Amino acid sequence: MAVRAIRGAVQLDVDEREHLLASTRELVSAVMEANDLGTDQLISIVFTVTADVRSEFPAVAARELGMGDVPLLCTTEIDVPGALPRVVRLMAHVETDAPRAQVQHVYLRGAAALRRDIAQ
């Protein structure tokens, strides 16, 4: 079994706690579903947010999805002028038999603009 990194992102409409949690749950669920993953295959997830997102830690949403034993980390993206605002990103490290070329990265809503080459 290989270790793979899966990327994903979602752009928030507003920086409000419930919206951030719902959007992050949607993102995590979409990554899991697109890659046919169970929580037992998760090694860890690193979440980043743009500097304008302060309402809650995205890891709270993953915990709400039952990922209490998965190591989770939240941090802030580099604050680059002109960058897409209100974005939650993730990088999930997983164990999978899928070859790298079959890994499905998930970019939702406005975040699809970040990686048009691989966004679903």
GROMACS .gro file of N, CA and C in nm:
model
  360
    1MET      N    1   0.086  -0.118   0.000
    1MET     CA    2   0.000   0.000   0.000
    1MET      C    3   0.090   0.124   0.000
    2ALA      N    4   0.054   0.222  -0.081
    2ALA     CA    5   0.132   0.345  -0.094
    2ALA      C    6   0.074   0.456  -0.006
    3VAL      N    7   0.156   0.554   0.023
    3VAL     CA    8   0.111   0.676   0.090
    3VAL      C    9   0.096   0.782  -0.019
    4ARG      N   10  -0.019   0.843  -0.025
    4ARG     CA   11  -0.046   0.948  -0.123
    4ARG      C   12  -0.093   1.074  -0.052
    5ALA      N   13  -0.069   1.188  -0.116
    5ALA     CA   14  -0.119   1.316  -0.067
    5ALA      C   15  -0.231   1.360  -0.160
    6ILE      N   16  -0.342   1.400  -0.100
    6ILE     CA   17  -0.458   1.445  -0.177
    6ILE      C   18  -0.486   1.590  -0.140
    7ARG      N   19  -0.500   1.674  -0.242
    7ARG     CA   20  -0.525   1.815  -0.220
    7ARG      C   21  -0.672   1.848  -0.239
    8GLY      N   22  -0.715   1.952  -0.174
    8GLY     CA   23  -0.850   2.001  -0.192
    8GLY      C   24  -0.863   2.142  -0.139
    9ALA      N   25  -0.965   2.211  -0.184
    9ALA     CA   26  -0.989   2.347  -0.136
    9ALA      C   27  -1.135   2.385  -0.161
   10VAL      N   28  -1.180   2.479  -0.081
   10VAL     CA   29  -1.314   2.535  -0.099
   10VAL      C   30  -1.306   2.684  -0.066
   11GLN      N   31  -1.375   2.764  -0.145
   11GLN     CA   32  -1.384   2.906  -0.115
   11GLN      C   33  -1.513   2.931  -0.038
   12LEU      N   34  -1.501   3.001   0.073
   12LEU     CA   35  -1.616   3.035   0.156
   12LEU      C   36  -1.686   3.159   0.100
   13ASP      N   37  -1.817   3.164   0.119
   13ASP     CA   38  -1.892   3.284   0.082
   13ASP      C   39  -1.866   3.395   0.184
   14VAL      N   40  -1.860   3.356   0.311
   14VAL     CA   41  -1.836   3.449   0.422
   14VAL      C   42  -1.755   3.376   0.528
   15ASP      N   43  -1.687   3.451   0.609
   15ASP     CA   44  -1.613   3.392   0.721
   15ASP      C   45  -1.704   3.389   0.844
   16GLU      N   46  -1.793   3.292   0.845
   16GLU     CA   47  -1.881   3.269   0.959
   16GLU      C   48  -1.865   3.125   1.002
   17ARG      N   49  -1.866   3.101   1.131
   17ARG     CA   50  -1.834   2.970   1.187
   17ARG      C   51  -1.913   2.856   1.123
   18GLU      N   52  -2.044   2.866   1.121
   18GLU     CA   53  -2.126   2.755   1.070
   18GLU      C   54  -2.103   2.733   0.921
   19HIS      N   55  -2.083   2.840   0.847
   19HIS     CA   56  -2.055   2.827   0.703
   19HIS      C   57  -1.919   2.760   0.681
   20LEU      N   58  -1.820   2.799   0.759
   20LEU     CA   59  -1.688   2.737   0.748
   20LEU      C   60  -1.696   2.588   0.782
   21LEU      N   61  -1.766   2.553   0.888
   21LEU     CA   62  -1.776   2.412   0.927
   21LEU      C   63  -1.850   2.330   0.822
   22ALA      N   64  -1.961   2.382   0.771
   22ALA     CA   65  -2.037   2.309   0.669
   22ALA      C   66  -1.956   2.294   0.541
   23SER      N   67  -1.886   2.399   0.502
   23SER     CA   68  -1.806   2.395   0.379
   23SER      C   69  -1.688   2.300   0.394
   24THR      N   70  -1.627   2.299   0.511
   24THR     CA   71  -1.514   2.208   0.535
   24THR      C   72  -1.561   2.064   0.541
   25ARG      N   73  -1.674   2.039   0.604
   25ARG     CA   74  -1.730   1.902   0.603
   25ARG      C   75  -1.758   1.858   0.460
   26GLU      N   76  -1.813   1.947   0.379
   26GLU     CA   77  -1.840   1.916   0.238
   26GLU      C   78  -1.710   1.881   0.165
   27LEU      N   79  -1.606   1.959   0.187
   27LEU     CA   80  -1.477   1.936   0.121
   27LEU      C   81  -1.417   1.802   0.163
   28VAL      N   82  -1.412   1.779   0.293
   28VAL     CA   83  -1.353   1.653   0.343
   28VAL      C   84  -1.433   1.534   0.290
   29SER      N   85  -1.564   1.543   0.296
   29SER     CA   86  -1.649   1.434   0.247
   29SER      C   87  -1.629   1.412   0.098
   30ALA      N   88  -1.616   1.518   0.021
   30ALA     CA   89  -1.596   1.505  -0.124
   30ALA      C   90  -1.462   1.440  -0.155
   31VAL      N   91  -1.358   1.474  -0.081
   31VAL     CA   92  -1.227   1.411  -0.101
   31VAL      C   93  -1.234   1.263  -0.068
   32MET      N   94  -1.299   1.230   0.042
   32MET     CA   95  -1.312   1.090   0.083
   32MET      C   96  -1.391   1.011  -0.022
   33GLU      N   97  -1.503   1.065  -0.067
   33GLU     CA   98  -1.587   0.996  -0.164
   33GLU      C   99  -1.518   0.983  -0.300
   34ALA      N  100  -1.457   1.090  -0.348
   34ALA     CA  101  -1.392   1.088  -0.480
   34ALA      C  102  -1.279   0.986  -0.486
   35ASN      N  103  -1.218   0.959  -0.370
   35ASN     CA  104  -1.104   0.867  -0.366
   35ASN      C  105  -1.138   0.734  -0.300
   36ASP      N  106  -1.267   0.711  -0.276
   36ASP     CA  107  -1.315   0.586  -0.218
   36ASP      C  108  -1.237   0.548  -0.091
   37LEU      N  109  -1.228   0.643   0.001
   37LEU     CA  110  -1.149   0.626   0.122
   37LEU      C  111  -1.236   0.604   0.245
   38GLY      N  112  -1.186   0.527   0.337
   38GLY     CA  113  -1.242   0.515   0.471
   38GLY      C  114  -1.152   0.589   0.567
   39THR      N  115  -1.204   0.625   0.683
   39THR     CA  116  -1.122   0.700   0.779
   39THR      C  117  -1.000   0.620   0.825
   40ASP      N  118  -1.008   0.487   0.818
   40ASP     CA  119  -0.894   0.405   0.858
   40ASP      C  120  -0.775   0.421   0.763
   41GLN      N  121  -0.798   0.477   0.645
   41GLN     CA  122  -0.690   0.500   0.549
   41GLN      C  123  -0.622   0.635   0.567
   42LEU      N  124  -0.682   0.721   0.650
   42LEU     CA  125  -0.624   0.854   0.672
   42LEU      C  126  -0.504   0.846   0.765
   43ILE      N  127  -0.395   0.907   0.724
   43ILE     CA  128  -0.278   0.920   0.810
   43ILE      C  129  -0.285   1.052   0.885
   44SER      N  130  -0.310   1.161   0.811
   44SER     CA  131  -0.323   1.293   0.871
   44SER      C  132  -0.382   1.389   0.769
   45ILE      N  133  -0.432   1.502   0.818
   45ILE     CA  134  -0.480   1.609   0.730
   45ILE      C  135  -0.424   1.741   0.781
   46VAL      N  136  -0.366   1.817   0.689
   46VAL     CA  137  -0.321   1.953   0.717
   46VAL      C  138  -0.420   2.047   0.650
   47PHE      N  139  -0.478   2.136   0.729
   47PHE     CA  140  -0.569   2.238   0.677
   47PHE      C  141  -0.497   2.372   0.679
   48THR      N  142  -0.516   2.450   0.574
   48THR     CA  143  -0.470   2.588   0.577
   48THR      C  144  -0.589   2.678   0.544
   49VAL      N  145  -0.581   2.801   0.592
   49VAL     CA  146  -0.682   2.902   0.561
   49VAL      C  147  -0.611   3.030   0.521
   50THR      N  148  -0.677   3.109   0.438
   50THR     CA  149  -0.623   3.240   0.407
   50THR      C  150  -0.636   3.328   0.532
   51ALA      N  151  -0.558   3.435   0.535
   51ALA     CA  152  -0.551   3.519   0.656
   51ALA      C  153  -0.684   3.582   0.694
   52ASP      N  154  -0.778   3.588   0.601
   52ASP     CA  155  -0.908   3.650   0.629
   52ASP      C  156  -1.009   3.552   0.689
   53VAL      N  157  -0.967   3.429   0.716
   53VAL     CA  158  -1.055   3.330   0.777
   53VAL      C  159  -1.014   3.311   0.922
   54ARG      N  160  -1.104   3.352   1.014
   54ARG     CA  161  -1.072   3.347   1.157
   54ARG      C  162  -1.185   3.293   1.243
   55SER      N  163  -1.295   3.251   1.181
   55SER     CA  164  -1.415   3.218   1.259
   55SER      C  165  -1.405   3.085   1.333
   56GLU      N  166  -1.323   2.991   1.283
   56GLU     CA  167  -1.312   2.860   1.348
   56GLU      C  168  -1.196   2.784   1.285
   57PHE      N  169  -1.150   2.681   1.354
   57PHE     CA  170  -1.049   2.591   1.300
   57PHE      C  171  -1.117   2.490   1.209
   58PRO      N  172  -1.071   2.471   1.084
   58PRO     CA  173  -1.132   2.371   0.996
   58PRO      C  174  -1.127   2.229   1.053
   59ALA      N  175  -1.029   2.199   1.136
   59ALA     CA  176  -1.019   2.066   1.195
   59ALA      C  177  -1.143   2.030   1.278
   60VAL      N  178  -1.212   2.129   1.330
   60VAL     CA  179  -1.335   2.103   1.406
   60VAL      C  180  -1.435   2.029   1.317
   61ALA      N  181  -1.443   2.067   1.191
   61ALA     CA  182  -1.536   2.001   1.099
   61ALA      C  183  -1.498   1.855   1.078
   62ALA      N  184  -1.369   1.828   1.065
   62ALA     CA  185  -1.325   1.689   1.048
   62ALA      C  186  -1.357   1.607   1.173
   63ARG      N  187  -1.339   1.666   1.289
   63ARG     CA  188  -1.373   1.597   1.413
   63ARG      C  189  -1.523   1.565   1.416
   64GLU      N  190  -1.605   1.660   1.367
   64GLU     CA  191  -1.749   1.638   1.362
   64GLU      C  192  -1.785   1.523   1.268
   65LEU      N  193  -1.699   1.493   1.172
   65LEU     CA  194  -1.720   1.381   1.080
   65LEU      C  195  -1.669   1.249   1.137
   66GLY      N  196  -1.623   1.251   1.263
   66GLY     CA  197  -1.579   1.128   1.327
   66GLY      C  198  -1.431   1.099   1.315
   67MET      N  199  -1.352   1.198   1.283
   67MET     CA  200  -1.208   1.178   1.265
   67MET      C  201  -1.131   1.213   1.392
   68GLY      N  202  -1.181   1.165   1.504
   68GLY     CA  203  -1.120   1.197   1.632
   68GLY      C  204  -0.983   1.136   1.654
   69ASP      N  205  -0.950   1.028   1.582
   69ASP     CA  206  -0.820   0.966   1.602
   69ASP      C  207  -0.722   0.996   1.488
   70VAL      N  208  -0.761   1.087   1.396
   70VAL     CA  209  -0.674   1.126   1.285
   70VAL      C  210  -0.599   1.254   1.325
   71PRO      N  211  -0.466   1.255   1.314
   71PRO     CA  212  -0.393   1.379   1.343
   71PRO      C  213  -0.432   1.489   1.244
   72LEU      N  214  -0.473   1.603   1.298
   72LEU     CA  215  -0.516   1.718   1.218
   72LEU      C  216  -0.437   1.841   1.259
   73LEU      N  217  -0.407   1.926   1.162
   73LEU     CA  218  -0.331   2.047   1.188
   73LEU      C  219  -0.390   2.161   1.108
   74CYS      N  220  -0.402   2.278   1.169
   74CYS     CA  221  -0.449   2.398   1.100
   74CYS      C  222  -0.339   2.503   1.102
   75THR      N  223  -0.326   2.574   0.991
   75THR     CA  224  -0.227   2.680   0.980
   75THR      C  225  -0.278   2.785   0.881
   76THR      N  226  -0.204   2.893   0.868
   76THR     CA  227  -0.243   3.003   0.779
   76THR      C  228  -0.157   3.001   0.653
   77GLU      N  229  -0.222   3.023   0.538
   77GLU     CA  230  -0.151   3.036   0.411
   77GLU      C  231  -0.068   3.164   0.410
   78ILE      N  232   0.029   3.170   0.323
   78ILE     CA  233   0.104   3.293   0.300
   78ILE      C  234   0.006   3.398   0.248
   79ASP      N  235   0.013   3.518   0.302
   79ASP     CA  236  -0.080   3.626   0.267
   79ASP      C  237  -0.027   3.699   0.143
   80VAL      N  238  -0.052   3.643   0.026
   80VAL     CA  239  -0.005   3.699  -0.100
   80VAL      C  240  -0.106   3.800  -0.151
   81PRO      N  241  -0.063   3.923  -0.182
   81PRO     CA  242  -0.156   4.022  -0.235
   81PRO      C  243  -0.226   3.970  -0.361
   82GLY      N  244  -0.357   3.988  -0.368
   82GLY     CA  245  -0.434   3.947  -0.483
   82GLY      C  246  -0.475   3.800  -0.484
   83ALA      N  247  -0.437   3.725  -0.381
   83ALA     CA  248  -0.474   3.583  -0.374
   83ALA      C  249  -0.624   3.570  -0.354
   84LEU      N  250  -0.678   3.456  -0.395
   84LEU     CA  251  -0.820   3.427  -0.376
   84LEU      C  252  -0.854   3.435  -0.228
   85PRO      N  253  -0.956   3.512  -0.190
   85PRO     CA  254  -0.990   3.526  -0.048
   85PRO      C  255  -1.075   3.411   0.005
   86ARG      N  256  -1.079   3.399   0.137
   86ARG     CA  257  -1.168   3.307   0.211
   86ARG      C  258  -1.157   3.163   0.163
   87VAL      N  259  -1.036   3.112   0.160
   87VAL     CA  260  -1.013   2.976   0.111
   87VAL      C  261  -0.965   2.885   0.223
   88VAL      N  262  -1.028   2.769   0.231
   88VAL     CA  263  -0.983   2.660   0.318
   88VAL      C  264  -0.922   2.555   0.226
   89ARG      N  265  -0.797   2.518   0.253
   89ARG     CA  266  -0.730   2.415   0.176
   89ARG      C  267  -0.702   2.296   0.267
   90LEU      N  268  -0.685   2.180   0.205
   90LEU     CA  269  -0.640   2.065   0.282
   90LEU      C  270  -0.541   1.984   0.201
   91MET      N  271  -0.456   1.915   0.273
   91MET     CA  272  -0.371   1.812   0.217
   91MET      C  273  -0.386   1.692   0.308
   92ALA      N  274  -0.449   1.588   0.253
   92ALA     CA  275  -0.471   1.465   0.328
   92ALA      C  276  -0.366   1.363   0.288
   93HIS      N  277  -0.301   1.305   0.386
   93HIS     CA  278  -0.207   1.196   0.363
   93HIS      C  279  -0.281   1.067   0.390
   94VAL      N  280  -0.282   0.978   0.289
   94VAL     CA  281  -0.364   0.857   0.298
   94VAL      C  282  -0.285   0.734   0.254
   95GLU      N  283  -0.330   0.620   0.301
   95GLU     CA  284  -0.280   0.492   0.252
   95GLU      C  285  -0.379   0.442   0.148
   96THR      N  286  -0.330   0.411   0.028
   96THR     CA  287  -0.418   0.366  -0.079
   96THR      C  288  -0.340   0.284  -0.181
   97ASP      N  289  -0.410   0.198  -0.248
   97ASP     CA  290  -0.350   0.123  -0.358
   97ASP      C  291  -0.360   0.200  -0.489
   98ALA      N  292  -0.431   0.310  -0.490
   98ALA     CA  293  -0.449   0.387  -0.613
   98ALA      C  294  -0.315   0.447  -0.659
   99PRO      N  295  -0.284   0.435  -0.786
   99PRO     CA  296  -0.165   0.502  -0.838
   99PRO      C  297  -0.183   0.654  -0.830
  100ARG      N  298  -0.072   0.724  -0.826
  100ARG     CA  299  -0.077   0.871  -0.814
  100ARG      C  300  -0.167   0.933  -0.921
  101ALA      N  301  -0.162   0.881  -1.042
  101ALA     CA  302  -0.241   0.936  -1.153
  101ALA      C  303  -0.391   0.922  -1.130
  102GLN      N  304  -0.433   0.832  -1.043
  102GLN     CA  305  -0.576   0.812  -1.017
  102GLN      C  306  -0.627   0.889  -0.895
  103VAL      N  307  -0.539   0.953  -0.823
  103VAL     CA  308  -0.581   1.033  -0.707
  103VAL      C  309  -0.666   1.150  -0.757
  104GLN      N  310  -0.780   1.169  -0.692
  104GLN     CA  311  -0.873   1.276  -0.730
  104GLN      C  312  -0.863   1.392  -0.632
  105HIS      N  313  -0.809   1.504  -0.678
  105HIS     CA  314  -0.802   1.626  -0.599
  105HIS      C  315  -0.935   1.700  -0.617
  106VAL      N  316  -0.982   1.765  -0.513
  106VAL     CA  317  -1.116   1.823  -0.515
  106VAL      C  318  -1.109   1.973  -0.483
  107TYR      N  319  -1.159   2.053  -0.576
  107TYR     CA  320  -1.164   2.198  -0.559
  107TYR      C  321  -1.308   2.243  -0.579
  108LEU      N  322  -1.367   2.300  -0.475
  108LEU     CA  323  -1.509   2.334  -0.476
  108LEU      C  324  -1.531   2.485  -0.487
  109ARG      N  325  -1.642   2.517  -0.548
  109ARG     CA  326  -1.686   2.656  -0.565
  109ARG      C  327  -1.575   2.740  -0.629
  110GLY      N  328  -1.552   2.858  -0.580
  110GLY     CA  329  -1.452   2.947  -0.640
  110GLY      C  330  -1.310   2.893  -0.634
  111ALA      N  331  -1.286   2.798  -0.546
  111ALA     CA  332  -1.150   2.743  -0.533
  111ALA      C  333  -1.109   2.661  -0.656
  112ALA      N  334  -1.204   2.626  -0.743
  112ALA     CA  335  -1.170   2.555  -0.866
  112ALA      C  336  -1.073   2.638  -0.950
  113ALA      N  337  -1.076   2.770  -0.934
  113ALA     CA  338  -0.985   2.857  -1.008
  113ALA      C  339  -0.839   2.837  -0.968
  114LEU      N  340  -0.816   2.779  -0.851
  114LEU     CA  341  -0.679   2.758  -0.803
  114LEU      C  342  -0.606   2.652  -0.886
  115ARG      N  343  -0.678   2.551  -0.929
  115ARG     CA  344  -0.616   2.440  -1.004
  115ARG      C  345  -0.710   2.392  -1.112
  116ARG      N  346  -0.730   2.471  -1.215
  116ARG     CA  347  -0.821   2.432  -1.324
  116ARG      C  348  -0.773   2.305  -1.393
  117ASP      N  349  -0.643   2.277  -1.381
  117ASP     CA  350  -0.589   2.158  -1.447
  117ASP      C  351  -0.631   2.028  -1.381
  118ILE      N  352  -0.667   2.033  -1.251
  118ILE     CA  353  -0.703   1.908  -1.180
  118ILE      C  354  -0.834   1.916  -1.105
  119ALA      N  355  -0.901   2.030  -1.107
  119ALA     CA  356  -1.025   2.046  -1.031
  119ALA      C  357  -1.134   1.957  -1.090
  120GLN      N  358  -1.216   1.898  -1.000
  120GLN     CA  359  -1.331   1.818  -1.045
  120GLN      C  360  -1.449   1.909  -1.066
   0.00000   0.00000   0.00000
